[in-house]
Short mmCIF file of C-alpha atoms in Angstrom, two decimals:
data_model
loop_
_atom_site.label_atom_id
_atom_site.label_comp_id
_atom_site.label_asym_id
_atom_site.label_seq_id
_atom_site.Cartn_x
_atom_site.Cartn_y
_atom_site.Cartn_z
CA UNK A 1 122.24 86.06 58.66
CA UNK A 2 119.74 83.69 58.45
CA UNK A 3 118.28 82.92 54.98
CA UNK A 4 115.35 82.58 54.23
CA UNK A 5 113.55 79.16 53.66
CA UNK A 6 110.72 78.04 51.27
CA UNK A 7 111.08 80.67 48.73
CA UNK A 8 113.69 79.22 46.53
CA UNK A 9 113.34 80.92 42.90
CA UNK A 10 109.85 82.52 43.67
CA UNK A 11 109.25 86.33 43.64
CA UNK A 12 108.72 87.49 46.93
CA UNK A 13 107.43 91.29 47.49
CA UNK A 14 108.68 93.10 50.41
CA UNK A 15 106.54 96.47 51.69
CA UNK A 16 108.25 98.99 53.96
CA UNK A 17 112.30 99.56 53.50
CA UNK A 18 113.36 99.78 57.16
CA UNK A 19 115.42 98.13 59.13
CA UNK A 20 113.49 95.06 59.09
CA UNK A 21 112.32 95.33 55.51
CA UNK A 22 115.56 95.41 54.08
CA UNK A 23 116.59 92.54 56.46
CA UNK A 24 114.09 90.52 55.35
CA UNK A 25 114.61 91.08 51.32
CA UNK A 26 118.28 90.23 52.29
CA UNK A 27 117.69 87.09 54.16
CA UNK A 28 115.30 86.27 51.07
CA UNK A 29 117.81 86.76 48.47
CA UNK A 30 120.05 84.81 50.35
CA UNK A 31 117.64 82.16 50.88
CA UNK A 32 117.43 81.88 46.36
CA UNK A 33 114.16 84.03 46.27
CA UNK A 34 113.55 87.50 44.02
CA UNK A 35 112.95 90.15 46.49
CA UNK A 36 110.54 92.90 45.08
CA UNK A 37 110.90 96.03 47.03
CA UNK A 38 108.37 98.69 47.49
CA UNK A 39 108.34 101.72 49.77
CA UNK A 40 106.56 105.25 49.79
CA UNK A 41 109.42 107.06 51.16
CA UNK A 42 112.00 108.04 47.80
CA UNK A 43 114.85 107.68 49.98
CA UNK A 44 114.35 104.33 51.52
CA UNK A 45 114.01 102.75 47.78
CA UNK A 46 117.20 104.57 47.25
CA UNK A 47 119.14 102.89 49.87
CA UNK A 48 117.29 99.39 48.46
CA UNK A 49 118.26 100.24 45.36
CA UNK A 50 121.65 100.76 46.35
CA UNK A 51 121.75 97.24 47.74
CA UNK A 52 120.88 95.94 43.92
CA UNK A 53 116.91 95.24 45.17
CA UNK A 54 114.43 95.43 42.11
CA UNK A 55 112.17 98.53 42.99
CA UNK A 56 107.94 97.47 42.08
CA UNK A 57 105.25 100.12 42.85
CA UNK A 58 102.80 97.17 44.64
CA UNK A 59 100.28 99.63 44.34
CA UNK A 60 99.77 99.63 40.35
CA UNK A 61 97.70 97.29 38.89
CA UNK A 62 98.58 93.99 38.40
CA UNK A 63 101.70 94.42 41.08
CA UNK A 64 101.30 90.94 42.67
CA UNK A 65 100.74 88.74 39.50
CA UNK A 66 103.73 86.34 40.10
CA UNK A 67 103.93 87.09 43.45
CA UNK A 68 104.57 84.14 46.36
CA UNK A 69 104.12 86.65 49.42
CA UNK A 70 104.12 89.87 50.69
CA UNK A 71 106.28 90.67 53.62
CA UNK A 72 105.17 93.67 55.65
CA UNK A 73 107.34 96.19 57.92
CA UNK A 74 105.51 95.87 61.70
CA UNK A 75 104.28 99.67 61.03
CA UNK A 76 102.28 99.02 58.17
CA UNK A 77 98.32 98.27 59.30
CA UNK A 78 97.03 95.00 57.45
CA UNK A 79 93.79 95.28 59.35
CA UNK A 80 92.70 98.46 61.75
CA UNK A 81 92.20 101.31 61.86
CA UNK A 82 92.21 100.59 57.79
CA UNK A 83 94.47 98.01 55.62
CA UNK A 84 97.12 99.81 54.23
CA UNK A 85 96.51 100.24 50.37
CA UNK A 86 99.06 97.75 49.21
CA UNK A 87 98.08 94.76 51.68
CA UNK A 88 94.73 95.36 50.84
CA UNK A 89 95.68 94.72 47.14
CA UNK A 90 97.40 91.58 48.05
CA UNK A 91 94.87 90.14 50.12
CA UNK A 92 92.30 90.93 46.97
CA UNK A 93 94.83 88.73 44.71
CA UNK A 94 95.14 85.91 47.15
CA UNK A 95 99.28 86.67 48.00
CA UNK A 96 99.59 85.27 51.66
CA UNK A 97 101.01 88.60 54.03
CA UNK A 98 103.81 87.81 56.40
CA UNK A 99 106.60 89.27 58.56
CA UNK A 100 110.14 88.67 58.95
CA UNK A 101 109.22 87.37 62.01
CA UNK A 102 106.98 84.77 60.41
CA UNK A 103 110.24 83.98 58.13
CA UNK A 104 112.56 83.75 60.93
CA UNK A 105 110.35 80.99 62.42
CA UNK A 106 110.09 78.93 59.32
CA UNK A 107 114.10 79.27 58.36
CA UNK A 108 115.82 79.44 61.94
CA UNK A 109 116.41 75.59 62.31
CA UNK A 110 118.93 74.09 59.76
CA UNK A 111 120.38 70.92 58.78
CA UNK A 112 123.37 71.15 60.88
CA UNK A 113 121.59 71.06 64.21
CA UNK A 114 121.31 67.25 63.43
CA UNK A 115 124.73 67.00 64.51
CA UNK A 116 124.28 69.57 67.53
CA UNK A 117 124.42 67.82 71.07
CA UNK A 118 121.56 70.69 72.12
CA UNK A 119 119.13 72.22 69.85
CA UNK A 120 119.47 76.30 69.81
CA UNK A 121 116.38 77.38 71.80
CA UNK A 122 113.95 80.27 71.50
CA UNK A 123 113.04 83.18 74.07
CA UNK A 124 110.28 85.43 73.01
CA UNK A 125 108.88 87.70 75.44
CA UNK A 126 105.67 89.87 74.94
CA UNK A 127 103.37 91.97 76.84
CA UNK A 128 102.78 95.87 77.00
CA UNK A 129 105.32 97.10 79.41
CA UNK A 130 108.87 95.57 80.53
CA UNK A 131 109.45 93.72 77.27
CA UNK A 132 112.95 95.26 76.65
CA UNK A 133 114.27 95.15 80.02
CA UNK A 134 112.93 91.50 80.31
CA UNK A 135 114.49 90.23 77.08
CA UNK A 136 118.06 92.27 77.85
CA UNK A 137 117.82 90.79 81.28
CA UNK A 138 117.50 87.40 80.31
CA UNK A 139 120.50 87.88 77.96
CA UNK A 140 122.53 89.36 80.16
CA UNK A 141 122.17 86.36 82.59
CA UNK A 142 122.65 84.03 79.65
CA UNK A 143 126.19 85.61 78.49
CA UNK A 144 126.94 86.09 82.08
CA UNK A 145 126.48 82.19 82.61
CA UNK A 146 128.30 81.30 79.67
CA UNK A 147 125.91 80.32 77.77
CA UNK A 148 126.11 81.38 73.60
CA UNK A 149 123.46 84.53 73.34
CA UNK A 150 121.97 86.88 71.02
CA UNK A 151 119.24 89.40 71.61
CA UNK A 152 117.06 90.21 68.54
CA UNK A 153 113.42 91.27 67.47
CA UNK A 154 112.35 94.89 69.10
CA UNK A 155 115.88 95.11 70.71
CA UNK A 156 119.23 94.72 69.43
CA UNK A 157 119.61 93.28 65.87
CA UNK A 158 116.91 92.50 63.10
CA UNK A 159 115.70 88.68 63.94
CA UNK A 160 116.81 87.77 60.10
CA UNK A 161 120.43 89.61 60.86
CA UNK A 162 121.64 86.89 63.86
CA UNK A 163 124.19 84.73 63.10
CA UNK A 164 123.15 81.16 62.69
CA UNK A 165 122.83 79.41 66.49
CA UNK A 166 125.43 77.77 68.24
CA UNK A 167 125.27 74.29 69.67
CA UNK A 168 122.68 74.75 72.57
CA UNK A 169 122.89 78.58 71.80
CA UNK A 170 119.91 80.78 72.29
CA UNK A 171 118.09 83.90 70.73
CA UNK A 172 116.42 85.87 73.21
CA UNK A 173 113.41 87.92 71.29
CA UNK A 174 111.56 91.29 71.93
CA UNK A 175 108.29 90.59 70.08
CA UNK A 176 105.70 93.65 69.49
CA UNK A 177 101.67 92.64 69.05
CA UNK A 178 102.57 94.19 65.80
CA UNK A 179 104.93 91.54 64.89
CA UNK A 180 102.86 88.72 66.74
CA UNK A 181 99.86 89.62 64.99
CA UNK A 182 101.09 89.13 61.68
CA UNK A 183 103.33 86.23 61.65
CA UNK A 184 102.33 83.02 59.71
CA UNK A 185 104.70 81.14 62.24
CA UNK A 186 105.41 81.75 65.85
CA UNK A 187 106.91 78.88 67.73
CA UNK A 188 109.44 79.73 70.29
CA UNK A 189 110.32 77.19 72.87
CA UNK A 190 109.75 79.52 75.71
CA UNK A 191 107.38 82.63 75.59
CA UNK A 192 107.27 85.05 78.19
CA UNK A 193 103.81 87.36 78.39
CA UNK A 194 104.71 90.06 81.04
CA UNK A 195 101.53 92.22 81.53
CA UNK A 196 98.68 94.27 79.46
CA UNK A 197 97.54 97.38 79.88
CA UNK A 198 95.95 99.68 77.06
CA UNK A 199 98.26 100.59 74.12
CA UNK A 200 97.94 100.44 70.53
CA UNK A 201 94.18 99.91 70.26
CA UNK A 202 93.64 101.52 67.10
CA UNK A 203 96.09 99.64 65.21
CA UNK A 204 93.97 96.66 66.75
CA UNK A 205 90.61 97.53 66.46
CA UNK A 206 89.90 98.04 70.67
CA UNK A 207 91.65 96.03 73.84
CA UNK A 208 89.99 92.53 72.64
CA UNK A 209 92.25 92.72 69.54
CA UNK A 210 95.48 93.92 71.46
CA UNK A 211 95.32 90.89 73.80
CA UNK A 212 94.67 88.42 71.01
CA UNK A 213 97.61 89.51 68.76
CA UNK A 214 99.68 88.86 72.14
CA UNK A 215 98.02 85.83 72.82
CA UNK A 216 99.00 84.34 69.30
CA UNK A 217 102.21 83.64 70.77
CA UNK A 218 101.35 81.15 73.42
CA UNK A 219 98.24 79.79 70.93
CA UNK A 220 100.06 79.26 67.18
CA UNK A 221 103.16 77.19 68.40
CA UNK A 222 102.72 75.91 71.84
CA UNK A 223 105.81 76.94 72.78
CA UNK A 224 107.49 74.15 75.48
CA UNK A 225 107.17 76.55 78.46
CA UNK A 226 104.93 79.86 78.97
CA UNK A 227 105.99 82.42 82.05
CA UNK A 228 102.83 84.32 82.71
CA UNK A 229 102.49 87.60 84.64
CA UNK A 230 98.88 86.73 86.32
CA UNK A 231 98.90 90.55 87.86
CA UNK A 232 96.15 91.06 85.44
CA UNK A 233 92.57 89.21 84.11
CA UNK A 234 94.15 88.55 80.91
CA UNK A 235 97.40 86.93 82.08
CA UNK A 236 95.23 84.99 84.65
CA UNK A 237 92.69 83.72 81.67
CA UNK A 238 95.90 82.99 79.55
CA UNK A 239 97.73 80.90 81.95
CA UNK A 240 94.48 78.99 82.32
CA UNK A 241 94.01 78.44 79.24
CA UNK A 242 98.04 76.62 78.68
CA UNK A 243 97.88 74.20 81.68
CA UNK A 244 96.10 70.94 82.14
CA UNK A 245 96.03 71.17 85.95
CA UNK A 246 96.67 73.69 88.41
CA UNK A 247 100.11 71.90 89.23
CA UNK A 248 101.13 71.92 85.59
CA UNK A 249 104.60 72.98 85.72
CA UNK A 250 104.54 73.73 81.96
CA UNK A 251 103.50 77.17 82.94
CA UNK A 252 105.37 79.19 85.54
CA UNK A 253 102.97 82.33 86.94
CA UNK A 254 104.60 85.40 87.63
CA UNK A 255 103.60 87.90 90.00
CA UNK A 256 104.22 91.31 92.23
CA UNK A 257 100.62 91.75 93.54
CA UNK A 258 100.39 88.21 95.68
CA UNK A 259 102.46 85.51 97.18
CA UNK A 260 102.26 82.62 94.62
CA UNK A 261 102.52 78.97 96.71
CA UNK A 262 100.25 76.72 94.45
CA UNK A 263 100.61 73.24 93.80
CA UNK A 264 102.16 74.45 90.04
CA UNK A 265 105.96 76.27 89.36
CA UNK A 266 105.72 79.53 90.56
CA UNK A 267 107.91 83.15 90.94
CA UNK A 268 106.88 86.17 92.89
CA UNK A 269 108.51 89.15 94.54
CA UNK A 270 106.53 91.03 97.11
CA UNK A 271 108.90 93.81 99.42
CA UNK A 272 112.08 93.59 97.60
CA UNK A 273 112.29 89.63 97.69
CA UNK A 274 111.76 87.52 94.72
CA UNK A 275 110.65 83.80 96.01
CA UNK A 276 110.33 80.56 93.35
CA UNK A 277 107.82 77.68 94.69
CA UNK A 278 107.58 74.19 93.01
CA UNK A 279 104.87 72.10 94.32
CA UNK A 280 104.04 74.21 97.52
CA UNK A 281 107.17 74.38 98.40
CA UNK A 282 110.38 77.47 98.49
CA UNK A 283 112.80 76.55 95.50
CA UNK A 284 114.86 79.56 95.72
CA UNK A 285 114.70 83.30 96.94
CA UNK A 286 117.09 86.76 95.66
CA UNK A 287 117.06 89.78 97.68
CA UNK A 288 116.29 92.43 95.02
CA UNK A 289 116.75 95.96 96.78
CA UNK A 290 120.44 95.89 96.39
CA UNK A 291 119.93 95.77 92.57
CA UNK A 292 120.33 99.22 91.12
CA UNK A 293 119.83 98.85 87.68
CA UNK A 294 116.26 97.03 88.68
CA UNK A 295 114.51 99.39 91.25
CA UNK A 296 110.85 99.39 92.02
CA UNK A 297 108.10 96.70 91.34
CA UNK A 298 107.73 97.24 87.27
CA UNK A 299 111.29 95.97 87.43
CA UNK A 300 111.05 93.57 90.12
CA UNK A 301 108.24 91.66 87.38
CA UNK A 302 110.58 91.79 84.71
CA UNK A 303 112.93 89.94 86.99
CA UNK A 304 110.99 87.54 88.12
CA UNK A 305 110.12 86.88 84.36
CA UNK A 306 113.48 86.85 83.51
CA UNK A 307 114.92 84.69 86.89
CA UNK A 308 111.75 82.04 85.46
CA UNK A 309 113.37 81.97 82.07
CA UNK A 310 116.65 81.17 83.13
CA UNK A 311 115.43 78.60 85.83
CA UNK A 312 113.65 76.74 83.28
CA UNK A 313 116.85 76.23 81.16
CA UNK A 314 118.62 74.77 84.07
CA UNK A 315 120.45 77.64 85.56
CA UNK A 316 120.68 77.83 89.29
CA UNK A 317 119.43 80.34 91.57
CA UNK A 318 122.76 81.82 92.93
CA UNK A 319 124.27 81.84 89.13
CA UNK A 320 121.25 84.09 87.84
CA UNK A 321 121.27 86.31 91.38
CA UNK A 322 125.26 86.60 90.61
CA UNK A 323 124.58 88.13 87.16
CA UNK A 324 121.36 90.21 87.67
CA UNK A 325 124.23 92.35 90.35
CA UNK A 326 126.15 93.33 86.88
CA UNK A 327 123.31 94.19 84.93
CA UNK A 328 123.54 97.44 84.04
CA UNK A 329 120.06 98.59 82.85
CA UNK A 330 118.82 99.73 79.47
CA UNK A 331 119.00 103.19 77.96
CA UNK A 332 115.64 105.43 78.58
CA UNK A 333 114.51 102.61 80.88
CA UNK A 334 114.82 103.39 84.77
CA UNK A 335 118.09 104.38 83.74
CA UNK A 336 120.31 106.33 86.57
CA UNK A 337 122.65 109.27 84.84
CA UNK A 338 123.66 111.30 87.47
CA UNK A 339 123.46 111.28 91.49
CA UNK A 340 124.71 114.66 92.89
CA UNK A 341 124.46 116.36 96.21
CA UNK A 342 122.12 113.38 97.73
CA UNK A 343 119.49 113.70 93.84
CA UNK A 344 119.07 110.75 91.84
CA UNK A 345 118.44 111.67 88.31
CA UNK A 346 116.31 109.14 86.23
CA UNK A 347 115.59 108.52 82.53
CA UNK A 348 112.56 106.81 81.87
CA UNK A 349 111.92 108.18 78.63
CA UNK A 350 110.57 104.57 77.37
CA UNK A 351 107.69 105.27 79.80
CA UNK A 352 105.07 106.80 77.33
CA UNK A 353 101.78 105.51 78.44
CA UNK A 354 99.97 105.69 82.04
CA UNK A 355 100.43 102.25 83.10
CA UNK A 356 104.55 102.60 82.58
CA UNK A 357 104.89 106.40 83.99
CA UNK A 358 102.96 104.75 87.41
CA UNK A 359 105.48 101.97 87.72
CA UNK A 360 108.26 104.45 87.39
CA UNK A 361 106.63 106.77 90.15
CA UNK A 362 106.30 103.98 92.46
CA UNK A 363 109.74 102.96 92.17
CA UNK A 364 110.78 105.77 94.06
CA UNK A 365 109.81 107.80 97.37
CA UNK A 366 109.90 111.39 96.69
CA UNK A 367 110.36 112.35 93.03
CA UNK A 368 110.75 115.86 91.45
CA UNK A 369 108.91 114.41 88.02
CA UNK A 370 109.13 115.83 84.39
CA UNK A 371 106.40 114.80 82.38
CA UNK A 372 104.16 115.31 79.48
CA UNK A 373 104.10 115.00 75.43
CA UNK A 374 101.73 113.85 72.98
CA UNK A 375 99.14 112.08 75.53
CA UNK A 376 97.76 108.93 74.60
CA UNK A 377 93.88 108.04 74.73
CA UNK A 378 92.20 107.08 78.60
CA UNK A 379 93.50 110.15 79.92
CA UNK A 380 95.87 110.66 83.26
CA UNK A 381 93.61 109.35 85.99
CA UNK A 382 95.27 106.28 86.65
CA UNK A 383 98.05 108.03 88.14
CA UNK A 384 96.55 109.13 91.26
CA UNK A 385 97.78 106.24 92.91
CA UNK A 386 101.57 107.68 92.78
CA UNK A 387 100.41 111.31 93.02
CA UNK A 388 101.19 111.27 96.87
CA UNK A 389 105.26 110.36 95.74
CA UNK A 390 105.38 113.41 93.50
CA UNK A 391 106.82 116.99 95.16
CA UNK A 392 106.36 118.49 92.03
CA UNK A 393 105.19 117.77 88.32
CA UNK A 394 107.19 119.83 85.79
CA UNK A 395 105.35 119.66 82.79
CA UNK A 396 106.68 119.56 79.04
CA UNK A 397 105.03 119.63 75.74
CA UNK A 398 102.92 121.16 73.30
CA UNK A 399 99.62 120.49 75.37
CA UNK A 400 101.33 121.12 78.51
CA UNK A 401 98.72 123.28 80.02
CA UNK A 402 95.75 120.75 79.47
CA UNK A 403 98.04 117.93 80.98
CA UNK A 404 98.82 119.51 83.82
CA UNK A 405 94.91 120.65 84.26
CA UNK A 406 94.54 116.36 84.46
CA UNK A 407 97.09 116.11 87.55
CA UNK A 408 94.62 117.05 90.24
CA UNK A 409 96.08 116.92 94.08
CA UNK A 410 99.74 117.53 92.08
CA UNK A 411 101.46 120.25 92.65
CA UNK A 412 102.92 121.59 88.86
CA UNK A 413 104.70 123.64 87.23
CA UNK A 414 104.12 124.48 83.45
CA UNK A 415 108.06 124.47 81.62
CA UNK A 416 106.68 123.27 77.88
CA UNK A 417 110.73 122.76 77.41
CA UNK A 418 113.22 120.02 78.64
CA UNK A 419 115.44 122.13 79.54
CA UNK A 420 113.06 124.75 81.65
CA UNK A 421 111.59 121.75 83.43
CA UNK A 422 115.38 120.28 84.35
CA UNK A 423 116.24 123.52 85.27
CA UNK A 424 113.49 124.04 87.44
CA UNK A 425 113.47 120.72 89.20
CA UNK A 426 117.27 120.90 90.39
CA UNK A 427 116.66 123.44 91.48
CA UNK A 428 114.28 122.60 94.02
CA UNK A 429 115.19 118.98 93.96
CA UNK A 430 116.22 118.11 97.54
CA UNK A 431 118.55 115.35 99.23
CA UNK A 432 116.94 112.18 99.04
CA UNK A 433 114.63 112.91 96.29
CA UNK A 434 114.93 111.50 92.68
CA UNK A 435 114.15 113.82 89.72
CA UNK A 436 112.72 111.29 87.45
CA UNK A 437 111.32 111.61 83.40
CA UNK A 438 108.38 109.70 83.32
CA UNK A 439 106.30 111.36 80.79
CA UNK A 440 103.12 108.83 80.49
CA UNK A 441 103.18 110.41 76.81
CA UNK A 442 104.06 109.72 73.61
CA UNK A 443 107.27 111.92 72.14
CA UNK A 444 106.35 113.41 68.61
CA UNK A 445 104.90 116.56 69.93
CA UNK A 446 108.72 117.76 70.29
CA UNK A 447 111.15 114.57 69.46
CA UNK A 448 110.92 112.41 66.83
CA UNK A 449 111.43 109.37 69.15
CA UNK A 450 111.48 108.20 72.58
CA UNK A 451 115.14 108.34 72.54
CA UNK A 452 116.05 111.53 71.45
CA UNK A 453 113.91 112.81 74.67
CA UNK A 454 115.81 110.91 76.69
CA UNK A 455 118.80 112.04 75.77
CA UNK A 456 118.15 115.49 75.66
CA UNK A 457 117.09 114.93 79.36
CA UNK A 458 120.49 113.32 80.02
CA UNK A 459 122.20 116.45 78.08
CA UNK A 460 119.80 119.13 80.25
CA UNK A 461 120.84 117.31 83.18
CA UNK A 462 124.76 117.24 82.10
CA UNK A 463 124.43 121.26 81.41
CA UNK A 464 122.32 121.47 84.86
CA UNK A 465 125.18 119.48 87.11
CA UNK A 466 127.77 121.37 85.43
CA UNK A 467 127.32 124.54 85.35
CA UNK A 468 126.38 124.22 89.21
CA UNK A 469 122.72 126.02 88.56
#
């Protein structure tokens, strides 16, 4: 654990009792603070109060008289579409808001690293798609290097939970624009922006908003070293914005739309070949197509994200090509479950918005896809670019007729039901195709997570296989 720093004996109120929340009011105890806990939910203050937390309704008058700060669980909106109640009541009384990952910032370092012969460093990657499978990547590498890891933030453990760093250890982090957006400090020694496409623009009042809770990052701390994926206006303007010169090796671009040979650091992967330049010149190159658990392009940017990373702590190119041949992928991400008679099945249950279904199409040639859910706002045209990949669209959800209406020049098949639409696509499913779950859609219209989908995909798929339908 890491406690908490700067709080010593002051009351510190703590809104939202998940994983993170309760985290945060233990790291805060342990750091000599009064955590004050507060949660809608009956049965999350039950498991706080089970822990020995003092329970507070923040929302009755007077609630934050004494108070030093409110910490806020990343779901909780402090601005758009609305301030939740209880932050809104905080920020009348003058109680600075904060997140654990504004307290993880300000307590990570400690006085033993004076006697450290490497400071513990900090990996935090951002950006709307490819932020897991970046940050597990670059761990992976790390541990399979030998080098002391742990993997934190939107993956893995709670930031606040880690054990306390290692001489020249490292803490690779998965940060969400809801977690940048609200922390007081951000100030990782490498940050990693991957890409931006639309998501989340009511929790941040339209696309200007999303970018600059993402940009926060790069802007609070100034961390030692930004990797930028310039594959988009945004990432261009940002990597602009963190150099001095166009050969400012400070800031390595990132790329699978263009060959990348500047004057600057660079890393690119165009036809299955990732390429590093420094200075004009070829510093390395990995052949990427043998690497199962990272097909298509989408993954082929988180590498090159991840291969930058590495590079810039000192690793060599042949050590981080050794260990990106055992990575094994992450759950609901690209993930292979099955291959049978010549069919690839694929969970991508993670991909729930346009931009992240499209990557997943193009990964693959000829793909039997399941798709559909609770569709997010901008509507389905931005997949006609992968259209010509799909045999068939076997549609899911609530909505699934309306969805389907959206996927013109696609052949489709209404199933509303996992299991119809698995059924249905092995059975026409030929040799050589892939029968992918993409859904470009959100899961709550029939899971309550992202997960559970994809796991009820792999289970229709076991049932499918096995009973030789």
């Amino acid at each position: 654990m890491i406690p908490a720093r700067g709080y010593e004996g002051a009351r510190v109120a703590i809104l939202g009792l998940g994983r993170s929340g309760l985290s945060a009011a233990r790291s805060l105890e342990a750091g000599g603070a009064e955590p004050v806990c507060w949660d809608d939910n009956p049965e999350a203050r039950a498991r706080a109060e089970e822990y020995g937390f003092e329970i507070v309704d923040l929302a009755r008058e007077g609630a934050f008289h004494g108070i030093a700060c409110l910490v806020v669980s990343p779901g909780i909106p402090h601005l758009y579409p609305a301030p939740n109640r209880i932050v809104a009541a905080a920020q009348a009384a003058g109680v600075p808001v904060d997140n654990d990952i504004g307290l993880f910032f300000r307590s990570f370092a400690g006085a033993e690293w004076q006697d450290f012969d490497q400071p513990p460093r900090v990996i935090a990657v951002t950006g709307s798609n490819g932020k897991s499978t970046t940050s597990a990547l670059i761990h992976h590498i790390l541990t399979e290097a030998g080098r002391a890891s742990q993997l934190a933030g939107n993956i893995g453990r709670g930031v606040l939970d880690i054990d306390a760093p290692a001489d020249g250890g490292a803490v690779v982090l998965e940060l969400s624009s809801y977690q940048t957006e609200l922390a007081r400090a951000l100030t990782p020694d490498i940050a990693v922006f991957t890409n931006l496409s639309p998501d989340h623009l009511d929790r941040h009042g339209g696309p200007g908003g999303y970018f600059a809770a993402k940009r926060r990052l790069f802007a609070e701390g100034g961390p030692d070293r930004a990797i930028i994926g310039v594959d988009e206006p945004e990432g261009r303007f940002l990597a602009g914005q963190l150099s001095e010169s166009a050969g400012d090796d400070r800031v390595i671009r990132i790329s699978v739309t263009e060959k990348l040979t500047g004057p600057g650091w660079n890393v690119f992967a165009r036809k299955g070949f990732l390429s590093e330049y420094r200075k004009g010149r070829q510093a390395g190159s990995i052949d990427l197509r043998p690497i199962k658990g990272l097909p298509g392009a989408h993954n082929h940017q988180n590498t090159c994200a991840a291969y930058a990373v590495c590079r810039s702590m000192g690793l060599a190119p042949r050590v981080i090509e050794d260990a990106m041949q055992t990575y094994p992928g992450l759950p609901h991400r690209s993930q292979i479950i099955a291959e049978a008679g010549g069919v690839t099945y694929v969970n991508d249950s993670k991909a729930t918005n346009v931009d992240s279904a499209l990557q997943a199409l193009q990964a693959f040639d000829s793909v039997r896809w399941i798709c559909g859910g609770l569709e997010k706002e901008g509507g389905l045209a931005a997949l006609a670019p992968a259209l010509d990949r799909v045999a068939r669209a076997y549609v899911i959800g609530r909505e699934a007729p309306q969805f389907a209406l959206q996927l013109e020049g696609c052949e489709t098949e209404i199933c509303t039901t996992m299991a119809e639409a698995v059924r249905r696509a092995h059975a026409d499913a030929q040799p050589g195709e892939t029968v992918l779950l993409a859904p470009a859609a959100a899961s709550f219209d029939q899971y309550d997570s992202f997960e559970r989908r994809g796991e009820d995909f792999a289970a229709c798929v076991a049932r499918a296989l096995g009973s030789g339908q």
